[in-house]
Tab-separated table of C-alpha atoms in Angstrom:
chain	number	residue	atom	x	y	z
A	11	MET	CA	32.365	-9.907	19.392
A	12	GLU	CA	35.120	-7.014	19.099
A	13	ALA	CA	36.678	-4.601	20.806
A	14	THR	CA	38.547	-1.677	18.263
A	15	ARG	CA	41.135	0.930	18.469
A	16	ARG	CA	42.388	3.293	15.702
A	17	ARG	CA	45.601	2.734	14.189
A	18	THR	CA	47.015	5.516	11.372
A	19	PRO	CA	45.656	5.173	7.962
A	20	HIS	CA	49.477	5.021	6.415
A	21	SER	CA	51.616	2.278	6.255
A	22	ALA	CA	55.870	2.420	6.691
A	23	ASN	CA	56.675	3.437	2.367
A	24	GLY	CA	54.185	6.820	3.032
A	25	LYS	CA	51.466	5.078	0.714
A	26	ARG	CA	47.568	4.979	2.242
A	27	ALA	CA	46.579	0.707	3.582
A	28	GLU	CA	43.568	0.926	1.220
A	29	GLU	CA	46.099	1.411	-1.668
A	30	GLU	CA	48.220	-2.022	-0.535
A	31	GLU	CA	45.048	-3.925	-0.233
A	32	GLN	CA	41.718	-4.273	-1.080
A	33	THR	CA	39.736	-2.734	1.755
A	34	ALA	CA	37.084	-4.378	2.619
A	35	GLN	CA	33.519	-3.510	2.540
A	36	TRP	CA	31.688	-2.111	6.456
A	37	GLY	CA	27.776	-0.735	6.553
A	38	ARG	CA	24.826	-1.605	4.300
A	39	ALA	CA	24.973	-3.068	1.027
A	40	TRP	CA	25.805	-0.381	-1.794
A	41	GLU	CA	23.285	-2.883	-4.544
A	42	VAL	CA	20.253	-4.677	-3.905
A	43	ASP	CA	19.886	-8.422	-5.187
A	44	TRP	CA	15.494	-8.842	-6.668
A	45	PHE	CA	15.375	-10.488	-3.055
A	46	SER	CA	15.768	-7.768	-1.174
A	47	LEU	CA	13.398	-5.824	-2.938
A	48	ILE	CA	11.390	-8.525	-3.172
A	49	GLY	CA	11.143	-8.966	0.830
A	50	VAL	CA	11.170	-4.653	0.523
A	51	ILE	CA	7.976	-3.783	-0.937
A	52	GLY	CA	6.537	-6.488	0.566
A	53	LEU	CA	7.267	-5.383	3.929
A	54	LEU	CA	5.706	-2.116	2.865
A	55	CYS	CA	2.836	-2.861	1.603
A	56	PHE	CA	1.353	-5.571	4.370
A	57	ALA	CA	3.472	-4.878	7.101
A	58	PRO	CA	0.867	-2.356	7.993
A	59	PHE	CA	-1.474	-4.639	7.604
A	60	ILE	CA	0.020	-7.084	9.620
A	61	VAL	CA	-0.878	-5.970	12.636
A	62	PHE	CA	-4.199	-4.389	12.017
A	63	TYR	CA	-5.242	-7.729	11.445
A	64	PHE	CA	-3.570	-9.211	14.837
A	65	VAL	CA	-5.442	-6.004	17.149
A	66	MET	CA	-8.569	-6.366	14.734
A	67	ALA	CA	-8.096	-10.185	15.423
A	68	CYS	CA	-8.774	-9.182	19.727
A	69	ASP	CA	-11.147	-6.583	18.841
A	70	GLN	CA	-13.682	-8.216	16.984
A	71	TYR	CA	-12.892	-12.102	17.048
A	72	GLN	CA	-11.485	-12.327	20.589
A	73	CYS	CA	-7.743	-12.940	19.028
A	74	SER	CA	-8.725	-16.159	17.288
A	75	ILE	CA	-6.684	-15.499	13.752
A	76	SER	CA	-8.694	-17.962	11.876
A	77	GLN	CA	-12.065	-17.287	12.471
A	78	PRO	CA	-12.148	-13.705	9.931
A	79	LEU	CA	-10.543	-16.222	7.723
A	80	PHE	CA	-12.738	-18.508	7.732
A	81	GLU	CA	-16.196	-15.707	7.506
A	82	LEU	CA	-14.078	-14.373	4.508
A	83	PHE	CA	-14.139	-17.927	2.872
A	84	ARG	CA	-17.783	-18.913	3.705
A	85	GLY	CA	-18.910	-14.960	2.842
A	86	ASP	CA	-20.739	-14.495	6.679
A	87	ALA	CA	-17.575	-10.963	6.184
A	88	THR	CA	-16.072	-9.430	3.438
A	89	LEU	CA	-13.531	-7.097	3.792
A	90	LEU	CA	-15.620	-3.939	3.931
A	91	SER	CA	-16.918	-5.220	6.668
A	92	ILE	CA	-14.777	-5.831	9.026
A	93	TRP	CA	-13.363	-1.900	8.571
A	94	ALA	CA	-16.242	-0.504	9.235
A	95	ARG	CA	-16.261	-2.433	12.558
A	96	ALA	CA	-12.978	-1.240	13.367
A	97	PRO	CA	-12.950	1.642	15.385
A	98	SER	CA	-11.265	4.837	12.992
A	99	PHE	CA	-9.346	8.066	13.744
A	100	THR	CA	-10.654	10.410	16.827
A	101	TRP	CA	-9.492	13.628	17.789
A	102	THR	CA	-9.386	12.162	21.401
A	103	ALA	CA	-6.712	9.246	20.830
A	104	ALA	CA	-4.155	12.164	18.523
A	105	LYS	CA	-4.251	14.243	21.770
A	106	ILE	CA	-3.519	11.510	24.140
A	107	TYR	CA	-0.461	10.576	21.188
A	108	ALA	CA	0.203	13.921	20.572
A	109	ILE	CA	1.040	14.687	24.333
A	110	TRP	CA	2.654	11.451	24.861
A	111	VAL	CA	5.165	12.146	22.103
A	112	ALA	CA	5.966	15.344	22.906
A	113	PHE	CA	6.491	14.520	26.856
A	114	GLN	CA	8.860	11.824	25.961
A	115	VAL	CA	11.346	14.145	23.600
A	116	PHE	CA	10.978	17.163	26.650
A	117	LEU	CA	12.508	14.240	28.551
A	118	TYR	CA	14.957	13.008	25.750
A	119	MET	CA	15.718	16.665	25.208
A	120	CYS	CA	15.417	19.348	28.265
A	121	VAL	CA	16.153	17.317	31.201
A	122	PRO	CA	20.164	15.981	31.039
A	123	ASP	CA	19.950	13.051	33.400
A	124	PHE	CA	21.514	13.038	36.574
A	125	THR	CA	20.139	9.342	38.279
A	126	HIS	CA	23.763	8.382	37.202
A	127	LYS	CA	25.246	10.864	39.769
A	128	PHE	CA	23.579	8.836	42.391
A	129	ILE	CA	23.115	5.257	40.489
A	130	PRO	CA	25.539	2.790	41.998
A	131	GLY	CA	27.007	1.079	38.704
A	132	TYR	CA	24.694	3.110	36.257
A	133	VAL	CA	26.294	5.002	33.201
A	134	GLY	CA	24.459	7.521	32.262
A	135	GLY	CA	24.899	11.248	30.506
A	136	VAL	CA	27.041	12.309	27.379
A	137	GLN	CA	28.563	9.274	25.587
A	138	ASP	CA	31.084	8.188	23.114
A	139	GLY	CA	28.952	6.593	20.464
A	140	ALA	CA	31.492	4.200	17.676
A	141	ARG	CA	32.788	5.279	15.174
A	142	THR	CA	30.340	5.134	12.120
A	143	PRO	CA	31.810	4.224	8.145
A	144	ALA	CA	33.085	6.964	7.709
A	145	GLY	CA	35.449	7.395	10.676
A	146	LEU	CA	33.459	9.584	12.697
A	147	ILE	CA	32.026	9.507	16.615
A	148	ASN	CA	28.733	10.789	17.784
A	149	LYS	CA	27.626	11.856	21.598
A	150	TYR	CA	25.279	11.104	22.769
A	151	GLU	CA	23.482	12.139	25.873
A	152	ILE	CA	21.843	8.901	28.089
A	153	ASN	CA	18.734	9.540	29.806
A	154	GLY	CA	16.707	6.753	28.750
A	155	LEU	CA	16.301	4.942	32.552
A	156	GLN	CA	16.006	8.764	33.853
A	157	CYS	CA	12.339	8.910	31.497
A	158	TRP	CA	11.005	5.883	32.069
A	159	LEU	CA	11.135	6.080	35.851
A	160	ILE	CA	9.740	10.282	35.524
A	161	THR	CA	7.179	8.977	33.413
A	162	HIS	CA	5.836	5.838	35.058
A	163	ALA	CA	6.588	7.354	38.542
A	164	LEU	CA	3.936	10.329	37.348
A	165	TRP	CA	1.858	7.585	35.755
A	166	PHE	CA	1.263	5.464	39.144
A	167	LEU	CA	0.504	8.991	40.972
A	168	ASN	CA	-1.869	9.690	38.264
A	169	ALA	CA	-3.366	5.553	39.375
A	170	GLN	CA	-3.201	6.615	42.961
A	171	TYR	CA	-3.885	10.643	43.085
A	172	PHE	CA	-4.393	12.632	40.695
A	173	HIS	CA	-6.804	10.954	38.586
A	174	TRP	CA	-6.055	12.420	35.685
A	175	PHE	CA	-7.650	9.708	33.622
A	176	SER	CA	-8.450	5.755	33.760
A	177	PRO	CA	-5.936	3.809	33.985
A	178	THR	CA	-6.989	2.105	31.249
A	179	ILE	CA	-6.723	4.867	28.865
A	180	ILE	CA	-4.102	3.116	26.704
A	181	PHE	CA	-6.497	-0.060	25.833
A	182	ASP	CA	-9.788	2.207	25.417
A	183	ASN	CA	-8.228	3.778	22.448
A	184	TRP	CA	-6.179	1.767	21.491
A	185	ILE	CA	-6.989	0.904	17.467
A	186	PRO	CA	-7.392	4.686	17.322
A	187	LEU	CA	-3.719	4.635	19.132
A	188	MET	CA	-3.068	2.354	16.279
A	189	TRP	CA	-3.451	5.563	13.369
A	190	CYS	CA	-2.234	7.935	15.310
A	191	MET	CA	0.701	6.454	15.298
A	192	ASN	CA	1.093	5.140	12.009
A	193	ILE	CA	0.243	8.674	10.530
A	194	LEU	CA	4.031	9.112	13.115
A	195	GLY	CA	5.828	6.451	12.170
A	196	TYR	CA	5.432	6.950	8.207
A	197	THR	CA	5.125	11.442	8.494
A	198	VAL	CA	8.796	10.601	10.533
A	199	SER	CA	10.241	7.494	7.683
A	200	THR	CA	9.311	10.232	4.933
A	201	PHE	CA	11.278	13.193	6.634
A	202	ALA	CA	14.345	11.657	6.822
A	203	PHE	CA	14.265	9.947	3.604
A	204	ILE	CA	13.954	13.855	2.235
A	205	LYS	CA	15.880	14.735	5.026
A	206	ALA	CA	18.965	13.027	3.255
A	207	HIS	CA	18.506	13.966	0.093
A	208	TYR	CA	18.816	17.366	0.377
A	209	PHE	CA	19.909	18.466	4.078
A	210	PRO	CA	21.650	15.463	5.257
A	211	THR	CA	23.398	15.746	8.379
A	212	ASN	CA	27.024	14.008	7.675
A	213	SER	CA	26.752	13.464	3.440
A	214	GLU	CA	30.164	10.545	3.775
A	215	ASP	CA	27.234	8.852	6.242
A	216	CYS	CA	24.653	8.397	3.317
A	217	LYS	CA	24.141	5.226	1.259
A	218	PHE	CA	21.555	5.534	-2.055
A	219	THR	CA	21.176	2.516	-3.433
A	220	GLY	CA	19.209	3.388	-6.124
A	221	ASN	CA	16.712	1.897	-5.429
A	222	VAL	CA	13.530	3.918	-4.046
A	223	PHE	CA	11.896	1.618	-2.414
A	224	TYR	CA	15.149	0.360	-1.066
A	225	ASN	CA	16.329	4.105	0.005
A	226	TYR	CA	13.000	4.587	1.664
A	227	MET	CA	12.419	1.147	3.868
A	228	MET	CA	16.335	0.753	5.452
A	229	GLY	CA	17.225	4.552	5.519
A	230	ILE	CA	20.035	6.177	3.663
A	231	GLU	CA	21.845	8.384	6.397
A	232	PHE	CA	23.513	7.264	9.337
A	233	ASN	CA	22.423	9.206	12.073
A	234	PRO	CA	19.744	12.118	10.525
A	235	ARG	CA	20.142	14.010	13.687
A	236	ILE	CA	18.218	17.989	14.447
A	237	GLY	CA	20.655	20.076	16.022
A	238	GLN	CA	23.080	18.507	18.044
A	239	TRP	CA	21.204	16.791	20.015
A	240	PHE	CA	17.867	15.231	18.540
A	241	ASP	CA	19.104	11.782	17.216
A	242	PHE	CA	16.507	9.943	15.058
A	243	LYS	CA	17.616	6.903	15.546
A	244	LEU	CA	18.659	6.765	19.588
A	245	PHE	CA	15.250	8.213	20.302
A	246	PHE	CA	12.375	6.561	17.973
A	247	ASN	CA	14.530	3.403	19.056
A	248	GLY	CA	14.588	4.545	22.821
A	249	ARG	CA	11.266	6.615	23.520
A	250	PRO	CA	8.016	6.440	22.168
A	251	GLY	CA	7.590	2.995	22.062
A	252	ILE	CA	9.864	0.799	24.459
A	253	VAL	CA	9.318	3.464	27.360
A	254	ALA	CA	4.906	2.728	25.946
A	255	TRP	CA	6.287	-0.605	26.016
A	256	THR	CA	6.390	-1.325	30.260
A	257	LEU	CA	3.130	1.233	30.216
A	258	ILE	CA	1.197	-0.148	27.406
A	259	ASN	CA	1.113	-3.529	30.044
A	260	LEU	CA	0.193	-2.175	32.629
A	261	SER	CA	-3.215	-0.632	31.314
A	262	TYR	CA	-3.874	-4.324	30.328
A	263	MET	CA	-3.055	-5.280	33.275
A	264	ALA	CA	-6.057	-2.166	35.125
A	265	LYS	CA	-8.319	-3.709	32.538
A	266	GLN	CA	-7.990	-6.870	33.491
A	267	GLN	CA	-8.376	-5.938	36.821
A	268	GLU	CA	-11.915	-3.989	35.484
A	269	LEU	CA	-13.767	-6.657	32.979
A	270	TYR	CA	-13.237	-10.047	35.863
A	271	GLY	CA	-11.926	-8.082	39.303
A	272	HIS	CA	-8.627	-9.568	39.874
A	273	VAL	CA	-5.656	-9.607	37.757
A	274	THR	CA	-4.372	-13.543	36.882
A	275	ASN	CA	-0.770	-14.746	37.617
A	276	SER	CA	-0.031	-14.971	33.615
A	277	MET	CA	-0.425	-10.762	33.372
A	278	ILE	CA	1.081	-10.537	36.001
A	279	LEU	CA	4.335	-13.094	34.080
A	280	VAL	CA	4.158	-11.083	31.268
A	281	ASN	CA	4.488	-7.047	33.084
A	282	LEU	CA	7.548	-8.922	34.869
A	283	LEU	CA	9.491	-10.395	32.082
A	284	GLN	CA	9.117	-7.840	29.852
A	285	ALA	CA	9.764	-5.141	32.148
A	286	ILE	CA	13.631	-6.984	33.422
A	287	TYR	CA	14.065	-6.879	29.173
A	288	VAL	CA	12.455	-3.266	29.193
A	289	LEU	CA	14.484	-1.903	32.405
A	290	ASP	CA	17.246	-3.839	30.928
A	291	PHE	CA	17.292	-1.994	27.967
A	292	PHE	CA	17.417	2.077	30.134
A	293	TRP	CA	19.789	0.653	32.138
A	294	ASN	CA	21.955	-0.455	29.224
A	295	GLU	CA	21.693	2.103	27.339
A	296	ALA	CA	25.088	3.460	26.859
A	297	TRP	CA	26.361	-0.520	25.880
A	298	TYR	CA	22.902	0.105	23.543
A	299	LEU	CA	25.571	2.604	21.624
A	300	LYS	CA	27.861	-0.359	20.610
A	301	THR	CA	24.792	-2.291	18.685
A	302	ILE	CA	23.772	-2.947	15.338
A	303	ASP	CA	20.842	-0.642	15.312
A	304	ILE	CA	22.511	1.980	16.172
A	305	CYS	CA	26.803	1.082	14.925
A	306	HIS	CA	25.263	-0.368	11.345
A	307	ASP	CA	21.843	0.180	10.563
A	308	HIS	CA	20.519	3.365	8.687
A	309	PHE	CA	17.602	5.232	9.245
A	310	GLY	CA	14.486	4.650	7.511
A	311	TRP	CA	10.706	3.165	7.674
A	312	TYR	CA	12.198	0.294	9.309
A	313	LEU	CA	13.205	2.131	11.372
A	314	GLY	CA	10.830	4.805	11.607
A	315	TRP	CA	7.122	3.162	11.145
A	316	GLY	CA	9.094	0.567	13.114
A	317	ASP	CA	9.797	1.749	16.464
A	318	CYS	CA	5.790	3.271	16.771
A	319	VAL	CA	3.205	1.102	15.292
A	320	TRP	CA	5.069	-2.652	15.277
A	321	LEU	CA	6.880	-2.510	18.105
A	322	PRO	CA	4.603	-1.463	20.460
A	323	TYR	CA	1.366	-3.613	19.302
A	324	LEU	CA	2.771	-6.582	17.766
A	325	TYR	CA	5.802	-6.576	21.532
A	326	THR	CA	2.574	-6.461	23.845
A	327	LEU	CA	-0.028	-9.291	22.222
A	328	GLN	CA	0.581	-11.082	25.566
A	329	GLY	CA	-1.119	-8.722	27.369
A	330	LEU	CA	-3.712	-7.934	24.549
A	331	TYR	CA	-4.020	-11.506	24.517
A	332	LEU	CA	-4.628	-11.586	28.426
A	333	VAL	CA	-7.674	-8.670	28.512
A	334	TYR	CA	-9.564	-10.783	26.703
A	335	HIS	CA	-8.489	-14.257	27.413
A	336	PRO	CA	-7.310	-14.210	31.466
A	337	VAL	CA	-5.269	-17.085	32.187
A	338	GLN	CA	-4.682	-18.045	35.240
A	339	LEU	CA	-1.515	-21.223	35.327
A	340	SER	CA	-1.389	-24.270	37.674
A	341	ASP	CA	1.725	-23.156	39.903
A	342	ALA	CA	4.494	-25.775	38.126
A	343	HIS	CA	3.211	-24.095	34.523
A	344	ALA	CA	3.749	-20.603	36.239
A	345	LEU	CA	7.299	-21.261	37.801
A	346	ALA	CA	8.555	-23.151	34.602
A	347	VAL	CA	7.583	-19.479	32.623
A	348	LEU	CA	8.934	-17.687	35.184
A	349	LEU	CA	12.355	-19.784	34.999
A	350	LEU	CA	12.676	-19.843	31.450
A	351	GLY	CA	12.303	-16.551	31.593
A	352	LEU	CA	14.902	-15.408	34.535
A	353	VAL	CA	17.149	-17.718	32.972
A	354	GLY	CA	17.493	-16.554	28.897
A	355	TYR	CA	18.029	-13.229	30.592
A	356	TYR	CA	20.466	-14.925	31.925
A	357	ILE	CA	22.472	-16.297	29.218
A	358	PHE	CA	21.541	-12.665	27.020
A	359	ARG	CA	22.400	-10.584	30.150
A	360	SER	CA	25.416	-12.335	30.737
A	361	THR	CA	26.691	-12.569	27.091
A	362	ASN	CA	26.049	-9.094	26.769
A	363	HIS	CA	27.922	-7.774	29.701
A	364	GLN	CA	31.274	-10.497	28.852
A	365	LYS	CA	31.427	-8.523	25.142
A	366	ASP	CA	31.263	-5.124	26.666
A	367	LEU	CA	33.642	-5.638	29.392
A	368	PHE	CA	35.693	-7.517	26.549
A	369	ARG	CA	35.355	-4.132	24.694
A	370	ARG	CA	36.710	-2.099	27.141
A	371	THR	CA	39.191	-3.209	28.494
A	372	GLU	CA	40.385	-4.349	25.026
A	373	GLY	CA	40.965	-8.011	26.270
A	374	ALA	CA	42.813	-7.216	29.982
A	375	CYS	CA	40.225	-9.081	31.942
A	376	THR	CA	38.903	-12.499	32.946
A	377	ILE	CA	36.751	-14.465	31.773
A	378	TRP	CA	35.532	-17.296	33.240
A	379	GLY	CA	37.792	-17.017	35.540
A	380	ARG	CA	40.240	-17.683	33.353
A	381	LYS	CA	41.980	-14.536	30.733
A	382	PRO	CA	40.123	-14.488	27.291
A	383	SER	CA	41.516	-15.828	24.315
A	384	TYR	CA	40.232	-13.938	20.454
A	385	ILE	CA	41.756	-13.676	16.982
A	386	GLU	CA	43.453	-10.030	16.778
A	387	CYS	CA	41.551	-8.459	13.250
A	388	THR	CA	41.896	-5.331	10.777
A	389	TYR	CA	39.536	-3.204	9.451
A	390	HIS	CA	39.456	0.087	6.706
A	391	SER	CA	36.435	2.801	7.124
A	392	ALA	CA	35.730	4.840	4.660
A	393	ASP	CA	37.907	7.459	5.274
A	394	GLY	CA	41.018	5.478	5.262
A	395	GLY	CA	41.789	4.430	9.038
A	396	LEU	CA	42.777	1.392	9.476
A	397	HIS	CA	41.551	-0.515	12.596
A	398	HIS	CA	42.257	-3.302	14.976
A	399	SER	CA	39.570	-5.395	16.668
A	400	LYS	CA	39.757	-7.933	18.541
A	401	LEU	CA	37.068	-11.030	18.206
A	402	MET	CA	36.586	-13.338	21.598
A	403	ILE	CA	36.370	-16.941	21.069
A	404	SER	CA	35.856	-17.611	25.107
A	405	GLY	CA	33.277	-17.315	27.294
A	406	PHE	CA	28.945	-17.600	25.806
A	407	TRP	CA	31.353	-16.181	22.654
A	408	GLY	CA	33.287	-19.482	22.433
A	409	VAL	CA	29.535	-21.423	22.957
A	410	ALA	CA	28.077	-19.387	20.162
A	411	ARG	CA	28.873	-16.415	17.738
A	412	HIS	CA	25.577	-14.552	18.796
A	413	PHE	CA	24.203	-17.090	22.344
A	414	ASN	CA	22.979	-13.674	23.732
A	415	TYR	CA	20.235	-14.091	20.580
A	416	THR	CA	19.558	-17.736	22.083
A	417	GLY	CA	18.621	-16.309	25.397
A	418	ASP	CA	16.061	-13.977	24.361
A	419	LEU	CA	14.722	-15.922	21.840
A	420	MET	CA	14.630	-17.794	25.769
A	421	GLY	CA	12.545	-14.820	27.284
A	422	SER	CA	10.313	-14.481	24.276
A	423	LEU	CA	9.168	-18.118	24.620
A	424	ALA	CA	8.068	-17.522	28.430
A	425	TYR	CA	6.651	-14.522	27.181
A	426	CYS	CA	4.593	-16.507	24.658
A	427	ALA	CA	4.127	-19.532	27.219
A	428	ALA	CA	2.399	-17.482	30.150
A	429	CYS	CA	-0.679	-17.380	28.204
A	430	GLY	CA	-0.973	-21.081	28.155
A	431	PHE	CA	-1.732	-22.945	24.419
A	432	GLY	CA	-5.572	-21.595	23.268
A	433	HIS	CA	-4.895	-19.721	20.763
A	434	ILE	CA	-1.881	-18.802	17.861
A	435	LEU	CA	-1.561	-15.728	18.918
A	436	PRO	CA	0.146	-15.165	20.964
A	437	TYR	CA	3.099	-17.144	19.642
A	438	PHE	CA	3.549	-14.131	16.871
A	439	TYR	CA	5.988	-13.057	18.884
A	440	ILE	CA	8.619	-16.606	19.271
A	441	VAL	CA	7.701	-17.047	15.523
A	442	TYR	CA	8.862	-12.461	14.373
A	443	MET	CA	11.694	-13.143	16.563
A	444	THR	CA	13.351	-16.237	15.316
A	445	ILE	CA	12.880	-14.942	11.685
A	446	LEU	CA	14.000	-11.200	13.173
A	447	LEU	CA	17.000	-13.012	15.406
A	448	VAL	CA	18.214	-15.461	12.470
A	449	HIS	CA	17.558	-12.964	9.426
A	450	ARG	CA	19.844	-10.498	11.956
A	451	CYS	CA	22.539	-13.492	12.425
A	452	VAL	CA	23.302	-14.448	8.859
A	453	ARG	CA	23.158	-9.715	8.283
A	454	ASP	CA	25.333	-9.569	10.484
A	455	GLU	CA	27.872	-12.643	9.660
A	456	HIS	CA	27.774	-10.725	6.265
A	457	ARG	CA	28.467	-7.520	6.647
A	458	CYS	CA	31.385	-9.098	9.429
A	459	SER	CA	32.355	-11.107	6.525
A	460	SER	CA	33.277	-7.807	4.635
A	461	LYS	CA	34.705	-6.372	7.301
A	462	TYR	CA	36.996	-8.703	8.542
A	463	GLY	CA	37.300	-10.855	5.019
A	464	LYS	CA	40.024	-13.753	6.393
A	465	ASP	CA	40.053	-13.192	9.616
A	466	TRP	CA	36.290	-13.440	9.878
A	467	LYS	CA	36.855	-16.682	7.971
A	468	ARG	CA	39.444	-17.571	11.323
A	469	TYR	CA	36.593	-16.284	13.459
A	470	THR	CA	34.062	-19.029	12.387
A	471	ASP	CA	36.390	-21.684	12.339
A	472	ALA	CA	36.673	-21.886	15.679
A	473	VAL	CA	33.291	-20.411	16.897
A	474	PRO	CA	31.635	-22.764	13.460
A	475	TYR	CA	28.166	-21.814	15.465
A	476	ARG	CA	25.550	-19.397	15.321
A	477	LEU	CA	22.916	-19.741	17.814
A	478	ILE	CA	22.222	-23.182	19.177
A	479	PRO	CA	25.678	-25.780	19.560
A	480	GLY	CA	25.745	-28.958	17.841
A	481	VAL	CA	22.266	-27.286	15.188
A	482	PHE	CA	22.497	-24.201	14.395
């Protein structure tokens, strides 16, 4: 965990600091090994089919992920017959999605944040991002919470008074919408790829590995923008998919009410726990500017398509499952799920709060009632600047190096456990999040090791475990 301040790029004798010592690598890798390349090509080829398979399994097989495979094996179905039964692209879905994206662009670009003026403690409006590898600091208009509030206020007003559309509109068009989201995901990813080659926002923050597949998936430009304020990373990470996440769950809830005449406690739990996570994201959007997605990831298919398709479809599988299987949990089971989700959220938020507090005060604060301990480190940015960082080893950051991920995984497990134990499909999310966060641990630590060198070794000696003390 770090707090950073810049220092002069020259040493006392007038030479640049990187001439005196080996400069650490900062940011995404410049070269691609064969293992990474195979993984990249595999994801590019199979990720869209994974999304289709899970949604199709619910639509055609009551959320069984094994029955389609058994039918294919026995010859009772073919890939073509399964494909033919799936709803296709419709212009109705295209209009719905075009209006949705256009509305979110309008809120993002044309409605400056005013909620920070009257909501105590909320940080919105124009904020500085983290320093890029080239040494730049971008400005962002933080208005995600406002966008979420306006969107959901209109949703509830429509459901209660206006009746412009049915609250089940998302569920009723779910597979046709998937084709529309894929079109946008591939379009924006391809545009970002071409833009990086011919008219990048800042060429100094571009990275070309020499491998077209890796460049397309992981991105070339660090912060592609159109004009001064439309930032691809912040918009696609935090608008069409995440704002929609809670609306999708509400549509599932409305469909359950329509089909069965009541809403189950499991559906309420999924809506509540995931809404807490989404609201936390928007409440802390200014802090999000300092996270790995904005600070280190370049913008490519991984973020562009992933935020348009993977997030809204696979992060909401629990609610989709509960439309087909309206599980009513026992009071003890429901309470256990609620406690697991709330404790996980407390760990996730408290850990991140400690990091943010430590960074903002440069260590001049108290963590768990005492002054935090930390390790001083240095690194170089691409512009030759010498910078100092402090890696905290107190509080939750002294328990494990990524204890915020541990809390995140507890919350993820709670979403899945709310669906009972009748099918495997709802548990895809915890399996995926475990793989994602463990990989992110390894990826982040490799980057930090390159960035901080021997100072990172001192840090890992002081905090030896990544996620679970005594285990990993």
